Short mmCIF file of N, CA and C in Angstrom, two decimals:
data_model
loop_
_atom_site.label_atom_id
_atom_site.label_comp_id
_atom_site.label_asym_id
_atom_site.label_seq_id
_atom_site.Cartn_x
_atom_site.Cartn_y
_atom_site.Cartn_z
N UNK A 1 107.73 206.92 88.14
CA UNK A 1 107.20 205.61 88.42
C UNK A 1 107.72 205.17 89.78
N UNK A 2 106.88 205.10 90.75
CA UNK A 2 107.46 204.29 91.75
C UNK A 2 107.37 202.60 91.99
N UNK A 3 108.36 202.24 92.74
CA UNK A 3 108.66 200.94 92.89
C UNK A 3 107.64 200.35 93.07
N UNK A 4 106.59 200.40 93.81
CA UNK A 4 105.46 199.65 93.88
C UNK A 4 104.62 199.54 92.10
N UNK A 5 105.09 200.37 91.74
CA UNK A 5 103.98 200.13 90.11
C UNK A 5 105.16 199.29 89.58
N UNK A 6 106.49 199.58 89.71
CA UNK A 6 107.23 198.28 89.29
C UNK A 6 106.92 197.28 89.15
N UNK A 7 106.61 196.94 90.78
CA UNK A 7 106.72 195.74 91.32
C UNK A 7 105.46 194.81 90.42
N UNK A 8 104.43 195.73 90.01
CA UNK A 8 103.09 194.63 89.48
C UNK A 8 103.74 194.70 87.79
N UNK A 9 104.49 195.67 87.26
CA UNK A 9 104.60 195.61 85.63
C UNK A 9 105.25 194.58 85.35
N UNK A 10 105.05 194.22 84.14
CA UNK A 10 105.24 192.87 83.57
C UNK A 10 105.35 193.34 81.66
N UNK A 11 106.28 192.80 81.07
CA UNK A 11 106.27 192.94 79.72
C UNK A 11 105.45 191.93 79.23
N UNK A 12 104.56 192.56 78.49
CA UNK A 12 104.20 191.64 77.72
C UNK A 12 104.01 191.44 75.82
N UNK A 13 105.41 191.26 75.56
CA UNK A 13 106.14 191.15 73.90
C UNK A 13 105.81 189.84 73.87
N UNK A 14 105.16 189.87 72.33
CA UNK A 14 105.05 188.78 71.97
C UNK A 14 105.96 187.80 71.88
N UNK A 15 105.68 186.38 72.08
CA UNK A 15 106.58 185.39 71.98
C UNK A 15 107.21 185.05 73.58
N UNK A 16 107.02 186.33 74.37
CA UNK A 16 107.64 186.17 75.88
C UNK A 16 106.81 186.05 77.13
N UNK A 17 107.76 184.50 77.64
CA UNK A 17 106.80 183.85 78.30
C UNK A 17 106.93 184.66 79.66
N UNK A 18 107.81 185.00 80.32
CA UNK A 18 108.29 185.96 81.44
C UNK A 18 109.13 187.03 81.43
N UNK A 19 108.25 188.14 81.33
CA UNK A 19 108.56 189.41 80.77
C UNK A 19 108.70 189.98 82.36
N UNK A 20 108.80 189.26 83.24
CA UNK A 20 109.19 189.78 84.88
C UNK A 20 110.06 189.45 85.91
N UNK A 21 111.01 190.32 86.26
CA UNK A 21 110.68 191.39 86.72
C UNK A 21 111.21 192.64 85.48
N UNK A 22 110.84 193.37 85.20
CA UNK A 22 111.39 194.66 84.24
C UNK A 22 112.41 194.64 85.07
N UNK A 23 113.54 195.22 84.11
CA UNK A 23 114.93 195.88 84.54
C UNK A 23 114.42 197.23 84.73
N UNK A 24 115.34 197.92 85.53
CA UNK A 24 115.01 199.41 85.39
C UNK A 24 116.93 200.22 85.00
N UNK A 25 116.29 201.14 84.70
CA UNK A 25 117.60 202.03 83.80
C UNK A 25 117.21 203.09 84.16
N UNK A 26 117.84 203.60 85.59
CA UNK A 26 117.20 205.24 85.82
C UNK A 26 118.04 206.07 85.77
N UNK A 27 117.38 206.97 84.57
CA UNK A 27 118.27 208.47 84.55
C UNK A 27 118.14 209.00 85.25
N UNK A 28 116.80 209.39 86.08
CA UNK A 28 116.99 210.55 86.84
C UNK A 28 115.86 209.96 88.01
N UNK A 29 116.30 209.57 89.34
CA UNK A 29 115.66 209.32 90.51
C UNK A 29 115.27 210.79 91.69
N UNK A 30 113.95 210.80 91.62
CA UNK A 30 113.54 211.64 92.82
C UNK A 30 112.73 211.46 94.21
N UNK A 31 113.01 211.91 95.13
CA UNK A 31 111.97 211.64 96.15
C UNK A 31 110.69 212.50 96.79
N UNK A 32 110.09 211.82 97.04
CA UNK A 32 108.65 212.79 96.94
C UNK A 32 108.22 212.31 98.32
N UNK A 33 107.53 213.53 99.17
CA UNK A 33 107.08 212.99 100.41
C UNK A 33 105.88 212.50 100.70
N UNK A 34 105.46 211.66 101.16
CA UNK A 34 103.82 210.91 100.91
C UNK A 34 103.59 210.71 102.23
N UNK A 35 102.23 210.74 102.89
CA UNK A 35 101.84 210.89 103.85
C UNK A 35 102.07 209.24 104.16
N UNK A 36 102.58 208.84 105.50
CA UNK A 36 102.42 207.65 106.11
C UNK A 36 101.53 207.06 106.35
N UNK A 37 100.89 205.41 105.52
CA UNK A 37 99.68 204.54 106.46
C UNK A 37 99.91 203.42 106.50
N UNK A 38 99.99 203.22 107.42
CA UNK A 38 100.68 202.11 107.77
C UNK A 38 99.84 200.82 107.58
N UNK A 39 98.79 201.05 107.50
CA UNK A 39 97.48 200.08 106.98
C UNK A 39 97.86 199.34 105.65
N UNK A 40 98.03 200.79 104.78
CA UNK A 40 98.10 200.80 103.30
C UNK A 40 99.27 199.75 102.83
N UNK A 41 100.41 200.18 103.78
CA UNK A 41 101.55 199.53 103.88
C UNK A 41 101.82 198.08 103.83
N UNK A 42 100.80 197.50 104.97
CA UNK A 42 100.62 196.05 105.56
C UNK A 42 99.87 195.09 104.33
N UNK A 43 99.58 196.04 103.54
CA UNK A 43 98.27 195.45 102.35
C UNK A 43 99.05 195.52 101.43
N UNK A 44 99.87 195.94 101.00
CA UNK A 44 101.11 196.10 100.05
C UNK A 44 101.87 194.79 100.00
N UNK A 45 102.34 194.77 101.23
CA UNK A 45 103.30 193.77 101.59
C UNK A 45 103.06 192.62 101.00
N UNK A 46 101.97 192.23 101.30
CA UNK A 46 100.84 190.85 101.12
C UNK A 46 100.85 190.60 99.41
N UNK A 47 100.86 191.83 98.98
CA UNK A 47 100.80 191.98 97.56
C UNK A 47 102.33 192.20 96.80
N UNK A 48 102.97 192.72 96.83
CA UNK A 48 104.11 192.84 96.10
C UNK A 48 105.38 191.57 96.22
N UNK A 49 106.10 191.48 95.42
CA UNK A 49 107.12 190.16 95.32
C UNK A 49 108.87 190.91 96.18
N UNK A 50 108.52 190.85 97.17
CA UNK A 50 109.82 191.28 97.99
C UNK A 50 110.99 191.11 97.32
N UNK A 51 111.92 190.29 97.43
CA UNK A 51 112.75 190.15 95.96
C UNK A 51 112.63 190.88 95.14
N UNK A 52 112.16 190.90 94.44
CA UNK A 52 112.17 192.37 93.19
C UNK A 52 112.34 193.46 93.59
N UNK A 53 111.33 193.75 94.94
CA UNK A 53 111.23 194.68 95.29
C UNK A 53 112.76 195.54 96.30
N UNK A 54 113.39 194.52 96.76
CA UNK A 54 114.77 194.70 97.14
C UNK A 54 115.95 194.87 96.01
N UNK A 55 115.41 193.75 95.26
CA UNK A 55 116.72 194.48 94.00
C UNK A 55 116.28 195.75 93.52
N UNK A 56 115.40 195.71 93.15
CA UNK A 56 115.27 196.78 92.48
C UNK A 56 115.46 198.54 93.04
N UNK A 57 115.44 198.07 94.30
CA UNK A 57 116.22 199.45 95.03
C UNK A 57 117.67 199.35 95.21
N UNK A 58 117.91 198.19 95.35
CA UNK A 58 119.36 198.28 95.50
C UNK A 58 119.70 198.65 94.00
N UNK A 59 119.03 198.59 93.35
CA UNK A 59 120.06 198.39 91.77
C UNK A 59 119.89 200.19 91.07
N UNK A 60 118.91 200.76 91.76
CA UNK A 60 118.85 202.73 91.64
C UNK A 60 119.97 203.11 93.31
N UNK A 61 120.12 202.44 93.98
CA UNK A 61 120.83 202.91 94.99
C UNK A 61 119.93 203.59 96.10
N UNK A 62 118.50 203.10 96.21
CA UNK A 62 118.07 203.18 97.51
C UNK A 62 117.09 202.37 98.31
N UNK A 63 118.02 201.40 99.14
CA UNK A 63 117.55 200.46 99.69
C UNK A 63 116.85 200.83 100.78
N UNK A 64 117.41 202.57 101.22
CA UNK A 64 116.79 202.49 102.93
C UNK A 64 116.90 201.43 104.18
N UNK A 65 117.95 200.81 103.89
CA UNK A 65 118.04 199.77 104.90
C UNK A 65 117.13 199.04 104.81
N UNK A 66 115.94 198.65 104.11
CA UNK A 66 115.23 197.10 103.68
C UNK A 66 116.17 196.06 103.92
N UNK A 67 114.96 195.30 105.12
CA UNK A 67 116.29 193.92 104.64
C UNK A 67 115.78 193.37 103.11
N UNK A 68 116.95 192.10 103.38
CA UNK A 68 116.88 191.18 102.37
C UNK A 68 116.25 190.42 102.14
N UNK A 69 115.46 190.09 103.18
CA UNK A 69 114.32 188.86 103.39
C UNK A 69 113.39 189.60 103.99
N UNK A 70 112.28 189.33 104.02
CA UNK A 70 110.98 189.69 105.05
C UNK A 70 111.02 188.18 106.02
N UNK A 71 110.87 189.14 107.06
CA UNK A 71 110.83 188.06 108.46
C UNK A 71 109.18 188.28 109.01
N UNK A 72 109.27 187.01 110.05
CA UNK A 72 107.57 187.00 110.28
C UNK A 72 107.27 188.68 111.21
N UNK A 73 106.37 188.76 111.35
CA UNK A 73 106.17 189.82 112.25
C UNK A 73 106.85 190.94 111.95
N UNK A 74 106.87 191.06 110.72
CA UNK A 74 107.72 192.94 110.63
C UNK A 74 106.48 193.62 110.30
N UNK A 75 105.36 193.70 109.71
CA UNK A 75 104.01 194.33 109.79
C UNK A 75 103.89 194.80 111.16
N UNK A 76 104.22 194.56 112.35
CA UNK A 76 104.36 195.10 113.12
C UNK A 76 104.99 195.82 114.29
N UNK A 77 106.04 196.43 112.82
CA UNK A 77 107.37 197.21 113.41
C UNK A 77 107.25 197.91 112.58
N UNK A 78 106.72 199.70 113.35
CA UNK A 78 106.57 200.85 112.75
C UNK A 78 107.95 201.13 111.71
N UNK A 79 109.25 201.06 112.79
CA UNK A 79 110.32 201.37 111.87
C UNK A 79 110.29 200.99 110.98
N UNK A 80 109.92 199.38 110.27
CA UNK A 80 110.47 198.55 109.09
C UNK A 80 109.51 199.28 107.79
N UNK A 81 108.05 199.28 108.60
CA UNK A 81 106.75 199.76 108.20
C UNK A 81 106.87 201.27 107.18
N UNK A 82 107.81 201.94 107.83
CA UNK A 82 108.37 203.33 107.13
C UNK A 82 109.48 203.38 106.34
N UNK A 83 110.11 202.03 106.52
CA UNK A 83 111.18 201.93 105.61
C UNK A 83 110.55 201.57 104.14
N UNK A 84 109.97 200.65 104.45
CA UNK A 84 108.94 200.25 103.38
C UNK A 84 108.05 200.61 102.63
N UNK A 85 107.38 201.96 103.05
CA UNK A 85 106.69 203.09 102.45
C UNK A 85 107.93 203.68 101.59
N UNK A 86 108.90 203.88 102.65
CA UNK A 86 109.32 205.23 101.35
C UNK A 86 110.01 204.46 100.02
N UNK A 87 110.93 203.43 100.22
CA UNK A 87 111.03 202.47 98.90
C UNK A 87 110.08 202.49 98.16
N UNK A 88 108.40 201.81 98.78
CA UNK A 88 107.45 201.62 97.72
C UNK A 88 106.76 202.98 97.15
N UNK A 89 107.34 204.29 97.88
CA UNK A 89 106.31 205.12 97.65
C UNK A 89 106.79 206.02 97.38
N UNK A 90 107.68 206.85 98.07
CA UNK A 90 108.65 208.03 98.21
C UNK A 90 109.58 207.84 96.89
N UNK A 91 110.53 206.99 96.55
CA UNK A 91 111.21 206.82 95.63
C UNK A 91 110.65 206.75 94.28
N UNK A 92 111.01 207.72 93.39
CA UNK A 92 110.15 207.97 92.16
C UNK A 92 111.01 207.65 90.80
N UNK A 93 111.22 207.31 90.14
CA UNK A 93 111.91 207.07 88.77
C UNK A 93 111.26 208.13 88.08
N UNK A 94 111.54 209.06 87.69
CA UNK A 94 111.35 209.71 87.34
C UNK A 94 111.80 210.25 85.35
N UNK A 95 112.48 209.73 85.01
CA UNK A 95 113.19 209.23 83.45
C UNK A 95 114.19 208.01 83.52
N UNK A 96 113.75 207.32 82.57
CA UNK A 96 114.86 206.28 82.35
C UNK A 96 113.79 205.69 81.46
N UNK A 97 114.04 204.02 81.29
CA UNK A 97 113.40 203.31 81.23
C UNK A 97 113.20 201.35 81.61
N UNK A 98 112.65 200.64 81.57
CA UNK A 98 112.22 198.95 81.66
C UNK A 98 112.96 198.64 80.38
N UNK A 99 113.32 197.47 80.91
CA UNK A 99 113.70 196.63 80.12
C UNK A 99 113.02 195.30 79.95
N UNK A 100 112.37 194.67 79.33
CA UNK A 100 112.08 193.03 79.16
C UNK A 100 112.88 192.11 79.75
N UNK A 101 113.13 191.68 80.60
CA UNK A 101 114.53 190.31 80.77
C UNK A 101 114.76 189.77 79.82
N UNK A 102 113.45 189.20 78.40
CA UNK A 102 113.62 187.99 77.88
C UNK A 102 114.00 188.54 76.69
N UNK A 103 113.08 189.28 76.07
CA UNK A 103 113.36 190.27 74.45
C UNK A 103 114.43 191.44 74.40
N UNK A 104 114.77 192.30 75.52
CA UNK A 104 115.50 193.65 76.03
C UNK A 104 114.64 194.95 75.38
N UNK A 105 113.35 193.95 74.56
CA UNK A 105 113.21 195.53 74.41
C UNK A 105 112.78 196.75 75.55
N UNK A 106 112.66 197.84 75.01
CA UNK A 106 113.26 199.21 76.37
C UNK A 106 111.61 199.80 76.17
N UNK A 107 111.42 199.98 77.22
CA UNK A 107 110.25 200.82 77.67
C UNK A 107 110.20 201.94 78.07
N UNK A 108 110.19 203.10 77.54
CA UNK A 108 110.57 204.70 78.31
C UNK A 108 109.76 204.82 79.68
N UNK A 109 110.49 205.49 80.19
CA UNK A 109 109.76 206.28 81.34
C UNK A 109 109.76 207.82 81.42
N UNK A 110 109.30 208.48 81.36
CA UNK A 110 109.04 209.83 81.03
C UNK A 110 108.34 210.87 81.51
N UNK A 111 108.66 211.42 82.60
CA UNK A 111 108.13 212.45 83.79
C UNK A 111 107.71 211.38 84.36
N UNK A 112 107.94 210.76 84.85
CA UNK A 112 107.44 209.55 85.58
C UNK A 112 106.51 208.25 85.42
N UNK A 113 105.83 208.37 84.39
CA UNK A 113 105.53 207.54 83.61
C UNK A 113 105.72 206.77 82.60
N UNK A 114 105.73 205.46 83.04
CA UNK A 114 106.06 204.40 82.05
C UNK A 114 105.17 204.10 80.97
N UNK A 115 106.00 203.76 79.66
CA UNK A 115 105.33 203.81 78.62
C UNK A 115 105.30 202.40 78.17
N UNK A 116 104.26 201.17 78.45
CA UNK A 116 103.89 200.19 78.17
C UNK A 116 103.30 199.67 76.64
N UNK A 117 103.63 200.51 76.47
CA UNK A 117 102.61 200.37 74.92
C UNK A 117 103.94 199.38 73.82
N UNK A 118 102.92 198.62 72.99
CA UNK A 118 104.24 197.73 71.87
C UNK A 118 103.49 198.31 70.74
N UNK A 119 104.06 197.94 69.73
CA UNK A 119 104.19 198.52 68.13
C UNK A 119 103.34 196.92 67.66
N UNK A 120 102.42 197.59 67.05
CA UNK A 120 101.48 196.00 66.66
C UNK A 120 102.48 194.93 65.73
N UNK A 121 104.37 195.31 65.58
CA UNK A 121 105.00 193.51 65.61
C UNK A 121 105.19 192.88 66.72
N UNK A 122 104.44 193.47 67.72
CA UNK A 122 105.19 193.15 69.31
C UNK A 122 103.80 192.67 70.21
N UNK A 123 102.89 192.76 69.52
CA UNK A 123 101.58 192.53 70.45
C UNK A 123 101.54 191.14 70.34
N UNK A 124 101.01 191.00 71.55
CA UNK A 124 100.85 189.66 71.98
C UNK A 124 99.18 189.05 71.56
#
């Protein structure tokens, strides 16, 4: 699972009003090389919740030097632009699993895919 599919998942257990951001619990982190676009990148940005998206690398241990804040005009700074790919893209979770913030229940992740599914006491 990479950080960018993080960044949009959301629990949704019954009874819970903000099931976001998932915790993550990674057993086993890999990196994978993905072709650079910097287009793709700029359209991302616009879309994903920065914050999350910074903890949540800091909290597997790879920030890549992301700052902490997004400042105006970094869409057009190749460097930041590639830092930001490989966090959202390159970095793979590969086993572990999500956690709920509000319920804790645990969500596997498993060859890289997260397993979203609830047990019909849990559907919303």
């Amino acid at each position: 699972m990479r950080l960018l599919t993080h960044n949009m998942l959301t629990s949704h257990v019954k009874g819970v009003e903000s099931g976001y951001p998932l915790i993550i619990e990674a057993a086993e982190v890999v990196l994978r090389n993905v072709d650079f676009n910097a287009d793709f990148i700029k359209r991302m940005l616009a879309k994903v919740n920065w914050d999350v998206l910074y903890q949540s690398a800091k909290a597997i241990g790879h920030l890549n030097d992301i700052p902490e804040q997004l400042q105006p005009n970094m869409e057009s700074d190749e460097g930041f632009l590639r830092k930001a790919h490989h966090v959202l893209l390159e970095v793979e979770i590969k086993e572990g699993c999500l956690i709920c913030p509000t319920s804790k229940k645990r969500f596997p992740i498993s060859n890289g895919i997260p397993n979203m599914l609830l047990g019909e006491e849990n559907e919303s």
